[in-house]
CSV table of C-alpha atoms and ligand atoms in Angstrom, one decimal:
chain,number,residue,atom,x,y,z
A,1,MET,CA,-42.9,84.0,-5.2
A,2,ASP,CA,-42.8,80.8,-3.2
A,3,ILE,CA,-42.6,77.2,-4.4
A,4,ARG,CA,-46.3,76.9,-4.9
A,5,GLU,CA,-46.6,80.1,-6.9
A,6,ARG,CA,-43.6,79.2,-9.1
A,7,VAL,CA,-45.1,75.7,-9.9
A,8,ARG,CA,-48.5,77.2,-10.7
A,9,ALA,CA,-46.9,79.8,-13.0
A,10,ILE,CA,-45.0,77.1,-14.9
A,11,LEU,CA,-48.0,74.8,-15.1
A,12,ARG,CA,-50.1,77.6,-16.6
A,13,ALA,CA,-47.5,78.3,-19.2
A,14,LEU,CA,-47.2,74.6,-20.3
A,15,PRO,CA,-49.3,73.6,-23.3
A,16,GLU,CA,-51.4,70.4,-23.2
A,17,GLY,CA,-49.3,67.4,-23.7
A,18,VAL,CA,-46.3,68.7,-21.9
A,19,THR,CA,-45.6,67.5,-18.3
A,20,LEU,CA,-43.5,69.2,-15.6
A,21,VAL,CA,-40.9,67.0,-13.9
A,22,ALA,CA,-39.8,68.7,-10.7
A,23,ALA,CA,-36.1,68.1,-10.4
A,24,THR,CA,-35.7,67.7,-6.7
A,25,LYS,CA,-32.0,66.7,-6.0
A,26,GLY,CA,-30.9,68.3,-2.7
A,27,ARG,CA,-34.5,69.4,-1.9
A,28,SER,CA,-36.3,68.2,1.3
A,29,ALA,CA,-39.4,66.1,1.3
A,30,ALA,CA,-41.3,69.2,2.7
A,31,GLU,CA,-40.2,71.2,-0.3
A,32,ILE,CA,-41.3,68.4,-2.7
A,33,LEU,CA,-44.7,68.2,-0.9
A,34,GLU,CA,-45.2,71.9,-1.5
A,35,ALA,CA,-44.6,71.5,-5.2
A,36,VAL,CA,-46.9,68.5,-5.3
A,37,GLU,CA,-49.7,70.4,-3.5
A,38,ALA,CA,-49.4,73.1,-6.3
A,39,GLY,CA,-49.9,70.4,-9.0
A,40,VAL,CA,-46.6,68.7,-9.7
A,41,LYS,CA,-47.3,65.1,-10.8
A,42,ILE,CA,-43.8,63.9,-11.5
A,43,VAL,CA,-40.7,64.1,-9.3
A,44,GLY,CA,-37.3,63.6,-10.8
A,45,GLU,CA,-34.4,62.4,-8.6
A,46,ASN,CA,-30.7,61.9,-9.5
A,47,TYR,CA,-29.6,59.7,-6.6
A,48,VAL,CA,-31.2,56.4,-5.6
A,49,GLN,CA,-30.5,56.6,-1.9
A,50,GLU,CA,-31.7,60.2,-1.6
A,51,ALA,CA,-34.8,59.3,-3.5
A,52,GLU,CA,-35.5,56.3,-1.2
A,53,ARG,CA,-35.6,58.5,1.8
A,54,LYS,CA,-38.0,61.0,0.2
A,55,HIS,CA,-40.1,58.3,-1.4
A,56,ALA,CA,-40.9,57.0,2.0
A,57,VAL,CA,-42.5,60.4,2.8
A,58,VAL,CA,-43.8,61.7,-0.5
A,59,SER,CA,-44.9,58.5,-2.2
A,60,ARG,CA,-48.5,59.3,-2.7
A,61,GLU,CA,-50.0,60.5,-6.0
A,62,VAL,CA,-46.8,61.2,-7.8
A,63,SER,CA,-44.7,59.4,-10.3
A,64,TRP,CA,-40.9,59.1,-9.8
A,65,HIS,CA,-38.5,59.6,-12.7
A,66,PHE,CA,-34.8,58.7,-12.3
A,67,ILE,CA,-32.8,61.5,-14.1
A,68,GLY,CA,-29.3,60.9,-12.8
A,69,HIS,CA,-26.5,58.5,-13.9
A,70,LEU,CA,-27.6,55.0,-12.9
A,71,GLN,CA,-25.0,52.6,-11.7
A,72,ARG,CA,-25.7,49.0,-12.5
A,73,ASN,CA,-25.4,47.9,-8.8
A,74,LYS,CA,-28.2,50.4,-8.0
A,75,VAL,CA,-30.7,49.0,-10.5
A,76,ARG,CA,-32.5,46.8,-8.0
A,77,GLN,CA,-33.1,49.6,-5.6
A,78,ALA,CA,-34.0,52.0,-8.4
A,79,LEU,CA,-36.7,49.7,-9.8
A,80,ARG,CA,-38.4,49.6,-6.4
A,81,ILE,CA,-39.0,53.4,-6.5
A,82,PHE,CA,-39.0,54.7,-10.0
A,83,ASP,CA,-41.8,54.6,-12.6
A,84,LEU,CA,-39.5,55.7,-15.5
A,85,ILE,CA,-35.7,55.7,-15.9
A,86,GLU,CA,-34.9,58.6,-18.2
A,87,THR,CA,-31.2,58.0,-18.5
A,88,VAL,CA,-30.4,54.6,-20.1
A,89,ASP,CA,-27.1,55.3,-21.7
A,90,SER,CA,-25.4,51.9,-22.2
A,91,ALA,CA,-26.2,48.4,-23.3
A,92,ALA,CA,-24.9,47.0,-20.1
A,93,LEU,CA,-27.3,49.1,-18.0
A,94,ALA,CA,-30.2,48.2,-20.3
A,95,ARG,CA,-29.4,44.5,-19.9
A,96,GLU,CA,-29.2,44.8,-16.1
A,97,ILE,CA,-32.6,46.7,-15.9
A,98,ASP,CA,-34.1,44.0,-18.2
A,99,ARG,CA,-32.7,41.2,-16.0
A,100,VAL,CA,-33.9,42.7,-12.7
A,101,ALA,CA,-37.3,43.7,-14.1
A,102,GLY,CA,-37.8,40.2,-15.4
A,103,GLU,CA,-37.4,38.7,-12.0
A,104,THR,CA,-40.6,40.4,-10.9
A,105,ALA,CA,-42.4,40.0,-14.3
A,106,ARG,CA,-42.3,43.7,-14.7
A,107,VAL,CA,-41.9,45.7,-17.9
A,108,MET,CA,-39.8,48.8,-17.0
A,109,PRO,CA,-40.4,52.0,-19.0
A,110,VAL,CA,-37.2,53.8,-19.9
A,111,LEU,CA,-35.9,56.7,-22.0
A,112,ILE,CA,-32.6,56.6,-23.9
A,113,GLU,CA,-30.3,59.5,-22.9
A,114,VAL,CA,-28.8,61.1,-26.0
A,115,ASN,CA,-25.5,63.1,-25.9
A,116,ILE,CA,-26.9,65.3,-28.6
A,117,ALA,CA,-23.9,67.6,-29.0
A,118,GLY,CA,-21.4,64.7,-28.8
A,119,GLU,CA,-19.6,66.2,-25.8
A,120,PRO,CA,-16.7,63.9,-24.8
A,121,GLN,CA,-17.2,64.2,-21.0
A,122,LYS,CA,-21.0,63.6,-21.1
A,123,SER,CA,-22.9,60.4,-20.8
A,124,GLY,CA,-25.5,59.5,-23.3
A,125,VAL,CA,-25.7,57.6,-26.6
A,126,LEU,CA,-24.3,59.5,-29.6
A,127,PRO,CA,-26.9,60.4,-32.2
A,128,GLU,CA,-25.1,58.4,-34.9
A,129,GLN,CA,-25.1,55.3,-32.7
A,130,LEU,CA,-28.8,55.6,-31.6
A,131,GLU,CA,-30.3,53.3,-34.2
A,132,GLY,CA,-27.8,50.5,-33.6
A,133,PHE,CA,-28.3,51.0,-29.9
A,134,LEU,CA,-32.0,50.5,-30.2
A,135,ASP,CA,-31.6,47.4,-32.2
A,136,GLN,CA,-30.3,45.6,-29.1
A,137,PHE,CA,-33.6,46.2,-27.3
A,138,ALA,CA,-35.3,43.6,-29.4
A,139,ASN,CA,-33.8,41.0,-27.1
A,140,LEU,CA,-34.8,42.9,-23.9
A,141,PRO,CA,-38.5,42.0,-23.4
A,142,ASN,CA,-38.7,43.5,-19.9
A,143,LEU,CA,-37.8,47.0,-21.0
A,144,ALA,CA,-40.1,49.4,-22.8
A,145,VAL,CA,-38.4,52.3,-24.5
A,146,ARG,CA,-40.8,55.2,-24.4
A,147,GLY,CA,-38.6,57.9,-26.0
A,148,LEU,CA,-35.6,60.1,-25.7
A,149,MET,CA,-34.0,62.4,-23.1
A,150,THR,CA,-31.2,64.9,-23.3
A,151,MET,CA,-29.4,67.4,-21.1
A,152,GLY,CA,-28.1,69.3,-24.1
A,153,PRO,CA,-24.8,71.3,-24.0
A,154,PRO,CA,-24.2,74.2,-21.7
A,155,VAL,CA,-25.1,77.5,-23.5
A,156,ALA,CA,-24.7,81.2,-22.6
A,157,ASP,CA,-28.0,82.2,-24.2
A,158,PRO,CA,-31.0,79.8,-23.7
A,159,GLU,CA,-31.8,80.5,-27.4
A,160,ASP,CA,-28.6,78.8,-28.4
A,161,ILE,CA,-29.9,75.4,-27.2
A,162,ARG,CA,-32.8,75.5,-29.7
A,163,PRO,CA,-31.0,73.8,-32.7
A,164,TRP,CA,-30.0,70.9,-30.4
A,165,PHE,CA,-33.5,70.4,-29.2
A,166,ARG,CA,-34.7,70.6,-32.8
A,167,LYS,CA,-32.2,67.9,-33.7
A,168,MET,CA,-33.6,65.7,-30.9
A,169,ARG,CA,-37.1,66.2,-32.1
A,170,GLU,CA,-36.2,65.3,-35.7
A,171,MET,CA,-34.3,62.2,-34.5
A,172,ARG,CA,-37.3,61.2,-32.4
A,173,ASP,CA,-39.6,61.6,-35.4
A,174,ARG,CA,-37.4,59.6,-37.6
A,175,LEU,CA,-37.2,56.7,-35.1
A,176,ARG,CA,-41.0,56.8,-34.7
A,177,ASP,CA,-41.3,55.2,-38.1
A,178,ARG,CA,-39.2,52.3,-37.0
A,179,CYS,CA,-41.0,51.5,-33.8
A,180,ARG,CA,-41.2,47.9,-32.7
A,181,GLU,CA,-43.1,46.0,-30.0
A,182,ASN,CA,-41.1,47.3,-27.0
A,183,ILE,CA,-40.1,50.6,-28.5
A,184,SER,CA,-42.3,53.7,-28.8
A,185,MET,CA,-41.2,57.3,-29.2
A,186,ASP,CA,-44.0,59.2,-27.5
A,187,LEU,CA,-41.8,60.9,-24.9
A,188,LEU,CA,-39.2,63.6,-25.4
A,189,SER,CA,-37.5,64.9,-22.2
A,190,MET,CA,-35.6,68.1,-22.6
A,191,GLY,CA,-35.3,71.6,-21.1
A,192,MET,CA,-34.4,72.7,-17.6
A,193,SER,CA,-34.9,76.0,-15.7
A,194,ASP,CA,-33.3,78.2,-18.3
A,195,THR,CA,-34.4,76.3,-21.3
A,196,TRP,CA,-37.8,74.8,-20.8
A,197,LYS,CA,-39.5,77.4,-22.9
A,198,PRO,CA,-37.5,76.8,-26.1
A,199,ALA,CA,-37.7,73.1,-25.3
A,200,VAL,CA,-41.5,73.2,-25.3
A,201,GLU,CA,-41.5,75.2,-28.6
A,202,GLU,CA,-39.3,72.5,-30.1
A,203,GLY,CA,-41.5,69.6,-29.1
A,204,ALA,CA,-40.6,68.5,-25.5
A,205,THR,CA,-43.2,66.4,-23.8
A,206,LEU,CA,-41.4,66.4,-20.4
A,207,VAL,CA,-39.5,69.4,-19.0
A,208,ARG,CA,-37.2,68.9,-16.0
A,209,VAL,CA,-37.2,72.0,-13.8
A,210,GLY,CA,-35.4,72.5,-10.4
A,211,THR,CA,-34.0,76.0,-9.7
A,212,ALA,CA,-36.9,77.8,-11.3
A,213,ILE,CA,-39.2,76.1,-8.8
A,214,PHE,CA,-37.1,75.7,-5.6
A,215,GLY,CA,-34.6,78.5,-6.0
A,216,PRO,CA,-30.8,78.2,-6.2
A,217,ARG,CA,-29.1,75.1,-4.8
A,218,ASN,CA,-26.6,75.5,-2.1
B,115,PLP,C1,-30.8,69.2,-11.8
B,115,PLP,C2,-31.3,68.7,-13.1
B,115,PLP,C3,-32.3,69.4,-13.8
B,115,PLP,C4,-32.9,70.7,-13.4
B,115,PLP,O1,-31.9,71.7,-13.4
B,115,PLP,P1,-32.3,73.2,-13.1
B,115,PLP,O2,-31.3,74.0,-13.8
B,115,PLP,O3,-32.1,73.3,-11.6
B,115,PLP,O4,-33.7,73.4,-13.5
B,115,PLP,C5,-32.7,68.8,-15.0
B,115,PLP,N1,-32.3,67.6,-15.5
B,115,PLP,C6,-31.3,66.9,-14.8
B,115,PLP,C7,-30.8,65.7,-15.4
B,115,PLP,C8,-30.8,67.4,-13.6
B,115,PLP,O5,-29.8,66.7,-13.0
């Protein structure tokens, strides 16, 4: 199968309400365009500069999601390219996005990255800190929280990730009841090449798939 066929196969398998994000780090603009021709509507990039180069070539008709670790000094560049930042993981980053978005009278949609398994080396807000974290967004009028994102812990068997994804879904549902003006919980980004199927079954609305579309990374 080539890129187009793999995209079509995944799109056919996704139920309504779930959107494929093609994770394109390390892939060329030509590869991305193949995926877009086959129906990809959202491109996910991990690095701002890499995304800038490709954005200049691929910008038509697709949304761009930032899915990497965003440094505060890259926020201005990032806001020029991306339609959604999936990985807000600190109050300092949230404040900086709010500040820069405010300069252009823009409201920037974001997801909160959750470190669902509490892995020490991983970024993301810890589940038990999430409510307190969200309380700070009341003072950030130029940010709109649209939901949650997680990488999830590494697992040997894709089925082993299911309880973590379920926990994400339950947390999202609980937070839904406490939504405020600039906080909604309609998006849940979880699942990658090996795990997008259990993720969809557990309620993902965005799945981020790289290798299963483009083949192994070198
Ligand atoms: C690379 C990446 C993916 C996709 O990973 P694959 O295993 O190649 O599908 C998903 N999410 C994030 C945040 C990534 O960096």
